């Protein structure tokens, strides 16, 4: 069979047994999905269960324990060998369980990140996940889309794709639909094909899917090289570095304890096992894993709040954000555009009043040709389409909210988009660009104008040409290329007076919070040069449509929280400055502050822009290139920037920002692929919720580090100090290993789900370079570790001096319970446990209770007494141990009380 690019469109459709007009039926698509499999590349970067388990067993500390168990077995101490082996297994299972859950969560997040695609099935256009595409599907392609599969193009309206990922070609490729006869054509020259992994930079088109998954051109490359390595976060790298330092310290500590034991004449085997146990205790090898789990669980929680995290380090960076640069439409507003005002040179029509008088019935505009021309132009120069609702038999517009609003208002006036397109066939178009701020479509005029809806036919009767071009866009953009205006059914010269009147009308509508679009047209005799410069000139300005997009209800409170958290919200929009100012004022971002236009940035130097960004809160008429300049300037001023974007051209600014935020509902695939996170509801309040979640995760990691290092240092101080008091080894190897398994396990991980503290969004952002040991954490680890050691060793020493046989059990129990008291106190760095509530983290409370019950089992269960060499404590001794352990809790609470009152100035 010939290659796809060599076949005609009809031959390709015949080969794939599909129809361009209706696409595949659902049953046939389901059959082919089972036949070809999902449209996915193999090797998603997730680990198998066996890989996860092997990584748990090959960890350095686990290998040391396995060696220790083997040595014990060779020396005939089978009890210790079995006990150490059991601890290794339990530790491996705990680590496996945690990482398996994290991998599953990451896989679920990746699956959600798969783009959706518009496909024609059973005669209806619908959106499906790209993973469900099959060969033979008819897909609709638009600027900003990622190509979901390899396709043979059937239609192309100035369709251009960027194929650098496959060919290395930096310039976009203009696509065609004609057959390419040569067989051996380089990939970059197959211009009638579009390939998975490339993206559309301009235009639109249709294609039939020829290959999916690993059978695509990208899939062939992926089969040669499968390199999807998990990305470590800066915090994980810092903790990994900390772990290496602690490992060196642990080695020195092991040698010291071993030497001291030899001097005291301790048994060699016992010394070896004790040294190994202390080495394991000294290194919190679970830190990076706990951080990974905390970040992944945080990403899952964010998903429940409509934030899809695409890059895990973003979760950590969110806590440092100082500036949020937000788009207006759909982010601060509801993105629910409704055309409310139609304004021509002859009349101003309030659509709401019109609806009230006429109901929802369609109203013909025979006597209002200016209105007919305005709404028809808006519906024709438009990429929204009508999708049939099979259940109701009705039609609803699907597409960009602004365009669907124009289609809806035209429908109300009796001008159905499908009827208009049937009568005025679109033959060419000049797509919208953010630089021109307009779009043009060119339509063939029928020889018999009676085929056109009556109101529009009256308006176009004077257009004695073969074609008519409709242009829609920003009013100022259209007025700049208009030479006449439509008045009383004819063209009038656009005088300066009329120009000023139209500009004033535009400003008045924009000031009242409306988005305003202008509509113009031009009659054409020939279709030769389809460039914007040739066709977007000498326009006749018809009028403008004012659309309202109300602010989202939750945004004002989110903005207030933002400001309280030391985060500065900024509005950056391509919309009219007065509209931007109105929305910013309504949601509380700014009052009557000046608006900086994008044109003002054109001629500014980098230094001048840096000066402007410090005082500017609202930017309007901004292009994506301007966004990049604003981000760069803010970063040069030391700000940590989150930037929202939805278009192809927003990708550079999204990549440059510290956190790129793409719009899930209206964002292009390219923007989503570039961004660090995707807002599934396009809501500003969701960004603020994500920032809060990022701060909570970082806080919880700090709590875990604070807890684990302080308690582990307590064990180390205890083991070092005991020989100097003339005591035997205070803890047996199994006791140390058990304690670290229990106290470093569930309670520590439960800290990762600690809820947000009251002041989470009332304090300034943390510097991104901030050390984990900043804000007194290093000093805290030192004094709390010493306190735990003094209390536990002091208890054990007193009992030992009084020749009590269970002195070691008292020391062991006091040390374990002290760590449980500490984990309860460390839940907040500032607030008392009684203030935040003991039940506010039920997972941690359950972990503490379980740990205490396990410790009691070690003391009172006969089998465990033999294994761990413990003795049953009397009720008095147990109560005394609990009381002494609680001193750690009260000491930390007193320190927090002191710090709170000192900060308030009452001390």
PDB file of N, CA and C in Angstrom, residues 457-535:
ATOM      1  N   UNK A 457     -30.262  40.536   3.427  1.00  0.00           N
ATOM      2  CA  UNK A 457     -30.326  40.775   1.973  1.00  0.00           C
ATOM      3  C   UNK A 457     -30.496  42.257   1.682  1.00  0.00           C
ATOM      4  N   UNK A 458     -31.334  42.932   2.472  1.00  0.00           N
ATOM      5  CA  UNK A 458     -31.542  44.379   2.294  1.00  0.00           C
ATOM      6  C   UNK A 458     -30.235  45.132   2.484  1.00  0.00           C
ATOM      7  N   UNK A 459     -29.457  44.713   3.494  1.00  0.00           N
ATOM      8  CA  UNK A 459     -28.201  45.391   3.806  1.00  0.00           C
ATOM      9  C   UNK A 459     -27.149  45.171   2.727  1.00  0.00           C
ATOM     10  N   UNK A 460     -27.142  43.969   2.119  1.00  0.00           N
ATOM     11  CA  UNK A 460     -26.074  43.633   1.169  1.00  0.00           C
ATOM     12  C   UNK A 460     -26.458  43.910  -0.284  1.00  0.00           C
ATOM     13  N   UNK A 461     -27.646  44.486  -0.514  1.00  0.00           N
ATOM     14  CA  UNK A 461     -28.096  44.704  -1.883  1.00  0.00           C
ATOM     15  C   UNK A 461     -27.168  45.621  -2.671  1.00  0.00           C
ATOM     16  N   UNK A 462     -26.517  46.544  -1.948  1.00  0.00           N
ATOM     17  CA  UNK A 462     -25.621  47.479  -2.642  1.00  0.00           C
ATOM     18  C   UNK A 462     -24.239  46.904  -2.885  1.00  0.00           C
ATOM     19  N   UNK A 463     -23.955  45.709  -2.393  1.00  0.00           N
ATOM     20  CA  UNK A 463     -22.624  45.109  -2.550  1.00  0.00           C
ATOM     21  C   UNK A 463     -22.602  44.302  -3.849  1.00  0.00           C
ATOM     22  N   UNK A 464     -22.224  44.952  -4.946  1.00  0.00           N
ATOM     23  CA  UNK A 464     -22.266  44.295  -6.265  1.00  0.00           C
ATOM     24  C   UNK A 464     -20.910  43.664  -6.580  1.00  0.00           C
ATOM     25  N   UNK A 465     -20.509  42.744  -5.743  1.00  0.00           N
ATOM     26  CA  UNK A 465     -19.220  42.082  -5.903  1.00  0.00           C
ATOM     27  C   UNK A 465     -19.415  40.578  -5.773  1.00  0.00           C
ATOM     28  N   UNK A 466     -18.356  39.839  -6.036  1.00  0.00           N
ATOM     29  CA  UNK A 466     -18.426  38.385  -5.949  1.00  0.00           C
ATOM     30  C   UNK A 466     -18.286  37.896  -4.517  1.00  0.00           C
ATOM     31  N   UNK A 467     -17.590  38.690  -3.708  1.00  0.00           N
ATOM     32  CA  UNK A 467     -17.298  38.265  -2.342  1.00  0.00           C
ATOM     33  C   UNK A 467     -17.536  39.403  -1.352  1.00  0.00           C
ATOM     34  N   UNK A 468     -17.749  39.023  -0.099  1.00  0.00           N
ATOM     35  CA  UNK A 468     -17.823  40.005   0.980  1.00  0.00           C
ATOM     36  C   UNK A 468     -16.930  39.504   2.135  1.00  0.00           C
ATOM     37  N   UNK A 469     -16.159  40.422   2.706  1.00  0.00           N
ATOM     38  CA  UNK A 469     -15.283  40.090   3.839  1.00  0.00           C
ATOM     39  C   UNK A 469     -15.848  40.732   5.095  1.00  0.00           C
ATOM     40  N   UNK A 470     -15.999  39.929   6.151  1.00  0.00           N
ATOM     41  CA  UNK A 470     -16.422  40.451   7.449  1.00  0.00           C
ATOM     42  C   UNK A 470     -15.217  40.423   8.397  1.00  0.00           C
ATOM     43  N   UNK A 471     -15.047  41.501   9.135  1.00  0.00           N
ATOM     44  CA  UNK A 471     -13.949  41.595  10.104  1.00  0.00           C
ATOM     45  C   UNK A 471     -14.525  41.926  11.469  1.00  0.00           C
ATOM     46  N   UNK A 472     -14.075  41.218  12.481  1.00  0.00           N
ATOM     47  CA  UNK A 472     -14.475  41.551  13.840  1.00  0.00           C
ATOM     48  C   UNK A 472     -13.232  41.664  14.700  1.00  0.00           C
ATOM     49  N   UNK A 473     -13.308  42.514  15.749  1.00  0.00           N
ATOM     50  CA  UNK A 473     -12.161  42.671  16.632  1.00  0.00           C
ATOM     51  C   UNK A 473     -12.327  43.871  17.535  1.00  0.00           C
ATOM     52  N   UNK A 474     -11.234  44.282  18.165  1.00  0.00           N
ATOM     53  CA  UNK A 474     -11.269  45.452  19.037  1.00  0.00           C
ATOM     54  C   UNK A 474     -11.706  46.667  18.227  1.00  0.00           C
ATOM     55  N   UNK A 475     -12.560  47.492  18.821  1.00  0.00           N
ATOM     56  CA  UNK A 475     -13.127  48.633  18.095  1.00  0.00           C
ATOM     57  C   UNK A 475     -12.030  49.562  17.585  1.00  0.00           C
ATOM     58  N   UNK A 476     -11.054  49.881  18.441  1.00  0.00           N
ATOM     59  CA  UNK A 476      -9.987  50.775  17.994  1.00  0.00           C
ATOM     60  C   UNK A 476      -9.168  50.157  16.871  1.00  0.00           C
ATOM     61  N   UNK A 477      -9.017  48.835  16.883  1.00  0.00           N
ATOM     62  CA  UNK A 477      -8.292  48.144  15.815  1.00  0.00           C
ATOM     63  C   UNK A 477      -9.046  48.242  14.496  1.00  0.00           C
ATOM     64  N   UNK A 478     -10.387  48.117  14.541  1.00  0.00           N
ATOM     65  CA  UNK A 478     -11.195  48.211  13.316  1.00  0.00           C
ATOM     66  C   UNK A 478     -11.281  49.639  12.795  1.00  0.00           C
ATOM     67  N   UNK A 479     -11.454  50.591  13.703  1.00  0.00           N
ATOM     68  CA  UNK A 479     -11.552  51.994  13.271  1.00  0.00           C
ATOM     69  C   UNK A 479     -10.273  52.445  12.573  1.00  0.00           C
ATOM     70  N   UNK A 480      -9.136  51.857  12.982  1.00  0.00           N
ATOM     71  CA  UNK A 480      -7.849  52.239  12.375  1.00  0.00           C
ATOM     72  C   UNK A 480      -7.760  51.828  10.919  1.00  0.00           C
ATOM     73  N   UNK A 481      -8.558  50.829  10.479  1.00  0.00           N
ATOM     74  CA  UNK A 481      -8.487  50.376   9.084  1.00  0.00           C
ATOM     75  C   UNK A 481      -9.801  50.636   8.341  1.00  0.00           C
ATOM     76  N   UNK A 482     -10.703  51.440   8.944  1.00  0.00           N
ATOM     77  CA  UNK A 482     -11.994  51.764   8.312  1.00  0.00           C
ATOM     78  C   UNK A 482     -11.930  53.141   7.662  1.00  0.00           C
ATOM     79  N   UNK A 483     -12.585  53.244   6.518  1.00  0.00           N
ATOM     80  CA  UNK A 483     -12.653  54.545   5.823  1.00  0.00           C
ATOM     81  C   UNK A 483     -14.086  55.040   5.696  1.00  0.00           C
ATOM     82  N   UNK A 484     -15.055  54.171   6.024  1.00  0.00           N
ATOM     83  CA  UNK A 484     -16.460  54.566   5.920  1.00  0.00           C
ATOM     84  C   UNK A 484     -17.245  53.931   7.054  1.00  0.00           C
ATOM     85  N   UNK A 485     -18.479  54.384   7.202  1.00  0.00           N
ATOM     86  CA  UNK A 485     -19.359  53.863   8.246  1.00  0.00           C
ATOM     87  C   UNK A 485     -20.740  53.646   7.632  1.00  0.00           C
ATOM     88  N   UNK A 486     -21.439  52.622   8.099  1.00  0.00           N
ATOM     89  CA  UNK A 486     -22.765  52.272   7.556  1.00  0.00           C
ATOM     90  C   UNK A 486     -23.832  53.124   8.233  1.00  0.00           C
ATOM     91  N   UNK A 487     -24.497  53.965   7.449  1.00  0.00           N
ATOM     92  CA  UNK A 487     -25.542  54.859   7.979  1.00  0.00           C
ATOM     93  C   UNK A 487     -26.706  54.872   7.004  1.00  0.00           C
ATOM     94  N   UNK A 488     -27.912  54.598   7.528  1.00  0.00           N
ATOM     95  CA  UNK A 488     -29.132  54.648   6.717  1.00  0.00           C
ATOM     96  C   UNK A 488     -29.030  53.802   5.441  1.00  0.00           C
ATOM     97  N   UNK A 489     -28.453  52.636   5.561  1.00  0.00           N
ATOM     98  CA  UNK A 489     -28.405  51.726   4.421  1.00  0.00           C
ATOM     99  C   UNK A 489     -27.375  52.059   3.369  1.00  0.00           C
ATOM    100  N   UNK A 490     -26.472  52.982   3.660  1.00  0.00           N
ATOM    101  CA  UNK A 490     -25.423  53.306   2.681  1.00  0.00           C
ATOM    102  C   UNK A 490     -24.131  53.657   3.400  1.00  0.00           C
ATOM    103  N   UNK A 491     -23.067  53.768   2.595  1.00  0.00           N
ATOM    104  CA  UNK A 491     -21.765  54.069   3.151  1.00  0.00           C
ATOM    105  C   UNK A 491     -21.567  55.577   3.262  1.00  0.00           C
ATOM    106  N   UNK A 492     -21.047  56.005   4.399  1.00  0.00           N
ATOM    107  CA  UNK A 492     -20.685  57.401   4.594  1.00  0.00           C
ATOM    108  C   UNK A 492     -19.217  57.497   4.955  1.00  0.00           C
ATOM    109  N   UNK A 493     -18.590  58.561   4.502  1.00  0.00           N
ATOM    110  CA  UNK A 493     -17.177  58.767   4.820  1.00  0.00           C
ATOM    111  C   UNK A 493     -17.001  58.868   6.348  1.00  0.00           C
ATOM    112  N   UNK A 494     -15.967  58.211   6.853  1.00  0.00           N
ATOM    113  CA  UNK A 494     -15.724  58.196   8.290  1.00  0.00           C
ATOM    114  C   UNK A 494     -14.926  59.448   8.669  1.00  0.00           C
ATOM    115  N   UNK A 495     -15.660  60.496   8.998  1.00  0.00           N
ATOM    116  CA  UNK A 495     -15.025  61.772   9.353  1.00  0.00           C
ATOM    117  C   UNK A 495     -14.437  61.692  10.756  1.00  0.00           C
ATOM    118  N   UNK A 496     -13.605  62.678  11.077  1.00  0.00           N
ATOM    119  CA  UNK A 496     -13.013  62.710  12.404  1.00  0.00           C
ATOM    120  C   UNK A 496     -14.091  62.857  13.480  1.00  0.00           C
ATOM    121  N   UNK A 497     -15.119  63.612  13.173  1.00  0.00           N
ATOM    122  CA  UNK A 497     -16.213  63.796  14.134  1.00  0.00           C
ATOM    123  C   UNK A 497     -16.898  62.456  14.432  1.00  0.00           C
ATOM    124  N   UNK A 498     -17.200  61.713  13.336  1.00  0.00           N
ATOM    125  CA  UNK A 498     -17.855  60.419  13.513  1.00  0.00           C
ATOM    126  C   UNK A 498     -16.915  59.433  14.226  1.00  0.00           C
ATOM    127  N   UNK A 499     -15.627  59.540  13.888  1.00  0.00           N
ATOM    128  CA  UNK A 499     -14.625  58.674  14.530  1.00  0.00           C
ATOM    129  C   UNK A 499     -14.591  58.921  16.037  1.00  0.00           C
ATOM    130  N   UNK A 500     -14.626  60.203  16.431  1.00  0.00           N
ATOM    131  CA  UNK A 500     -14.618  60.548  17.855  1.00  0.00           C
ATOM    132  C   UNK A 500     -15.880  60.059  18.552  1.00  0.00           C
ATOM    133  N   UNK A 501     -17.033  60.167  17.846  1.00  0.00           N
ATOM    134  CA  UNK A 501     -18.294  59.703  18.431  1.00  0.00           C
ATOM    135  C   UNK A 501     -18.260  58.192  18.700  1.00  0.00           C
ATOM    136  N   UNK A 502     -17.748  57.451  17.702  1.00  0.00           N
ATOM    137  CA  UNK A 502     -17.659  55.997  17.860  1.00  0.00           C
ATOM    138  C   UNK A 502     -16.696  55.616  18.982  1.00  0.00           C
ATOM    139  N   UNK A 503     -15.563  56.330  19.075  1.00  0.00           N
ATOM    140  CA  UNK A 503     -14.593  56.066  20.141  1.00  0.00           C
ATOM    141  C   UNK A 503     -15.211  56.355  21.506  1.00  0.00           C
ATOM    142  N   UNK A 504     -15.997  57.439  21.599  1.00  0.00           N
ATOM    143  CA  UNK A 504     -16.662  57.782  22.865  1.00  0.00           C
ATOM    144  C   UNK A 504     -17.683  56.705  23.248  1.00  0.00           C
ATOM    145  N   UNK A 505     -18.435  56.205  22.252  1.00  0.00           N
ATOM    146  CA  UNK A 505     -19.414  55.138  22.517  1.00  0.00           C
ATOM    147  C   UNK A 505     -18.714  53.871  23.022  1.00  0.00           C
ATOM    148  N   UNK A 506     -17.589  53.553  22.388  1.00  0.00           N
ATOM    149  CA  UNK A 506     -16.791  52.396  22.798  1.00  0.00           C
ATOM    150  C   UNK A 506     -16.328  52.555  24.244  1.00  0.00           C
ATOM    151  N   UNK A 507     -15.813  53.737  24.576  1.00  0.00           N
ATOM    152  CA  UNK A 507     -15.326  53.998  25.934  1.00  0.00           C
ATOM    153  C   UNK A 507     -16.449  53.922  26.957  1.00  0.00           C
ATOM    154  N   UNK A 508     -17.607  54.455  26.585  1.00  0.00           N
ATOM    155  CA  UNK A 508     -18.737  54.452  27.519  1.00  0.00           C
ATOM    156  C   UNK A 508     -19.170  53.021  27.836  1.00  0.00           C
ATOM    157  N   UNK A 509     -19.235  52.174  26.811  1.00  0.00           N
ATOM    158  CA  UNK A 509     -19.607  50.778  27.039  1.00  0.00           C
ATOM    159  C   UNK A 509     -18.546  50.060  27.864  1.00  0.00           C
ATOM    160  N   UNK A 510     -17.273  50.304  27.534  1.00  0.00           N
ATOM    161  CA  UNK A 510     -16.174  49.650  28.252  1.00  0.00           C
ATOM    162  C   UNK A 510     -16.142  50.083  29.707  1.00  0.00           C
ATOM    163  N   UNK A 511     -16.435  51.355  29.958  1.00  0.00           N
ATOM    164  CA  UNK A 511     -16.393  51.871  31.332  1.00  0.00           C
ATOM    165  C   UNK A 511     -17.458  51.218  32.203  1.00  0.00           C
ATOM    166  N   UNK A 512     -18.528  50.763  31.575  1.00  0.00           N
ATOM    167  CA  UNK A 512     -19.596  50.116  32.338  1.00  0.00           C
ATOM    168  C   UNK A 512     -19.330  48.616  32.494  1.00  0.00           C
ATOM    169  N   UNK A 513     -18.091  48.207  32.182  1.00  0.00           N
ATOM    170  CA  UNK A 513     -17.684  46.822  32.416  1.00  0.00           C
ATOM    171  C   UNK A 513     -17.945  45.877  31.278  1.00  0.00           C
ATOM    172  N   UNK A 514     -18.282  46.402  30.116  1.00  0.00           N
ATOM    173  CA  UNK A 514     -18.574  45.532  28.979  1.00  0.00           C
ATOM    174  C   UNK A 514     -17.329  45.256  28.150  1.00  0.00           C
ATOM    175  N   UNK A 515     -17.312  44.089  27.532  1.00  0.00           N
ATOM    176  CA  UNK A 515     -16.335  43.816  26.498  1.00  0.00           C
ATOM    177  C   UNK A 515     -16.972  44.226  25.183  1.00  0.00           C
ATOM    178  N   UNK A 516     -16.271  45.016  24.398  1.00  0.00           N
ATOM    179  CA  UNK A 516     -16.851  45.592  23.184  1.00  0.00           C
ATOM    180  C   UNK A 516     -16.100  45.073  21.966  1.00  0.00           C
ATOM    181  N   UNK A 517     -16.865  44.568  20.982  1.00  0.00           N
ATOM    182  CA  UNK A 517     -16.288  44.123  19.715  1.00  0.00           C
ATOM    183  C   UNK A 517     -16.895  44.923  18.578  1.00  0.00           C
ATOM    184  N   UNK A 518     -16.046  45.327  17.655  1.00  0.00           N
ATOM    185  CA  UNK A 518     -16.515  46.031  16.470  1.00  0.00           C
ATOM    186  C   UNK A 518     -16.688  45.062  15.314  1.00  0.00           C
ATOM    187  N   UNK A 519     -17.639  45.373  14.417  1.00  0.00           N
ATOM    188  CA  UNK A 519     -17.887  44.573  13.214  1.00  0.00           C
ATOM    189  C   UNK A 519     -17.794  45.495  12.009  1.00  0.00           C
ATOM    190  N   UNK A 520     -17.048  45.050  10.994  1.00  0.00           N
ATOM    191  CA  UNK A 520     -16.948  45.803   9.747  1.00  0.00           C
ATOM    192  C   UNK A 520     -17.001  44.864   8.562  1.00  0.00           C
ATOM    193  N   UNK A 521     -17.203  45.436   7.344  1.00  0.00           N
ATOM    194  CA  UNK A 521     -17.214  44.579   6.165  1.00  0.00           C
ATOM    195  C   UNK A 521     -16.617  45.319   4.983  1.00  0.00           C
ATOM    196  N   UNK A 522     -16.321  44.559   3.931  1.00  0.00           N
ATOM    197  CA  UNK A 522     -15.759  45.129   2.704  1.00  0.00           C
ATOM    198  C   UNK A 522     -16.143  44.220   1.544  1.00  0.00           C
ATOM    199  N   UNK A 523     -16.594  44.815   0.454  1.00  0.00           N
ATOM    200  CA  UNK A 523     -16.934  44.042  -0.746  1.00  0.00           C
ATOM    201  C   UNK A 523     -15.679  43.814  -1.580  1.00  0.00           C
ATOM    202  N   UNK A 524     -15.520  42.561  -2.082  1.00  0.00           N
ATOM    203  CA  UNK A 524     -14.331  42.195  -2.853  1.00  0.00           C
ATOM    204  C   UNK A 524     -14.741  41.632  -4.211  1.00  0.00           C
ATOM    205  N   UNK A 525     -13.973  41.967  -5.225  1.00  0.00           N
ATOM    206  CA  UNK A 525     -14.245  41.436  -6.561  1.00  0.00           C
ATOM    207  C   UNK A 525     -13.432  40.179  -6.851  1.00  0.00           C
ATOM    208  N   UNK A 526     -12.184  40.160  -6.367  1.00  0.00           N
ATOM    209  CA  UNK A 526     -11.281  39.057  -6.667  1.00  0.00           C
ATOM    210  C   UNK A 526     -10.666  38.497  -5.389  1.00  0.00           C
ATOM    211  N   UNK A 527     -10.327  37.201  -5.443  1.00  0.00           N
ATOM    212  CA  UNK A 527      -9.597  36.581  -4.346  1.00  0.00           C
ATOM    213  C   UNK A 527      -8.194  36.274  -4.842  1.00  0.00           C
ATOM    214  N   UNK A 528      -7.280  37.155  -4.547  1.00  0.00           N
ATOM    215  CA  UNK A 528      -5.906  36.925  -4.972  1.00  0.00           C
ATOM    216  C   UNK A 528      -4.991  36.862  -3.756  1.00  0.00           C
ATOM    217  N   UNK A 529      -4.674  38.009  -3.229  1.00  0.00           N
ATOM    218  CA  UNK A 529      -3.793  38.086  -2.060  1.00  0.00           C
ATOM    219  C   UNK A 529      -4.634  37.924  -0.793  1.00  0.00           C
ATOM    220  N   UNK A 530      -4.387  36.843  -0.052  1.00  0.00           N
ATOM    221  CA  UNK A 530      -5.170  36.586   1.167  1.00  0.00           C
ATOM    222  C   UNK A 530      -4.452  37.047   2.426  1.00  0.00           C
ATOM    223  N   UNK A 531      -3.537  37.981   2.301  1.00  0.00           N
ATOM    224  CA  UNK A 531      -2.852  38.502   3.486  1.00  0.00           C
ATOM    225  C   UNK A 531      -3.744  39.514   4.183  1.00  0.00           C
ATOM    226  N   UNK A 532      -3.460  39.751   5.464  1.00  0.00           N
ATOM    227  CA  UNK A 532      -4.279  40.700   6.217  1.00  0.00           C
ATOM    228  C   UNK A 532      -4.118  42.117   5.686  1.00  0.00           C
ATOM    229  N   UNK A 533      -2.920  42.480   5.219  1.00  0.00           N
ATOM    230  CA  UNK A 533      -2.689  43.842   4.736  1.00  0.00           C
ATOM    231  C   UNK A 533      -3.498  44.125   3.480  1.00  0.00           C
ATOM    232  N   UNK A 534      -3.747  43.075   2.657  1.00  0.00           N
ATOM    233  CA  UNK A 534      -4.485  43.278   1.410  1.00  0.00           C
ATOM    234  C   UNK A 534      -5.989  43.357   1.632  1.00  0.00           C
ATOM    235  N   UNK A 535      -6.484  42.609   2.592  1.00  0.00           N
ATOM    236  CA  UNK A 535      -7.937  42.511   2.778  1.00  0.00           C
ATOM    237  C   UNK A 535      -8.471  43.293   3.970  1.00  0.00           C
TER     238      UNK A 535
END
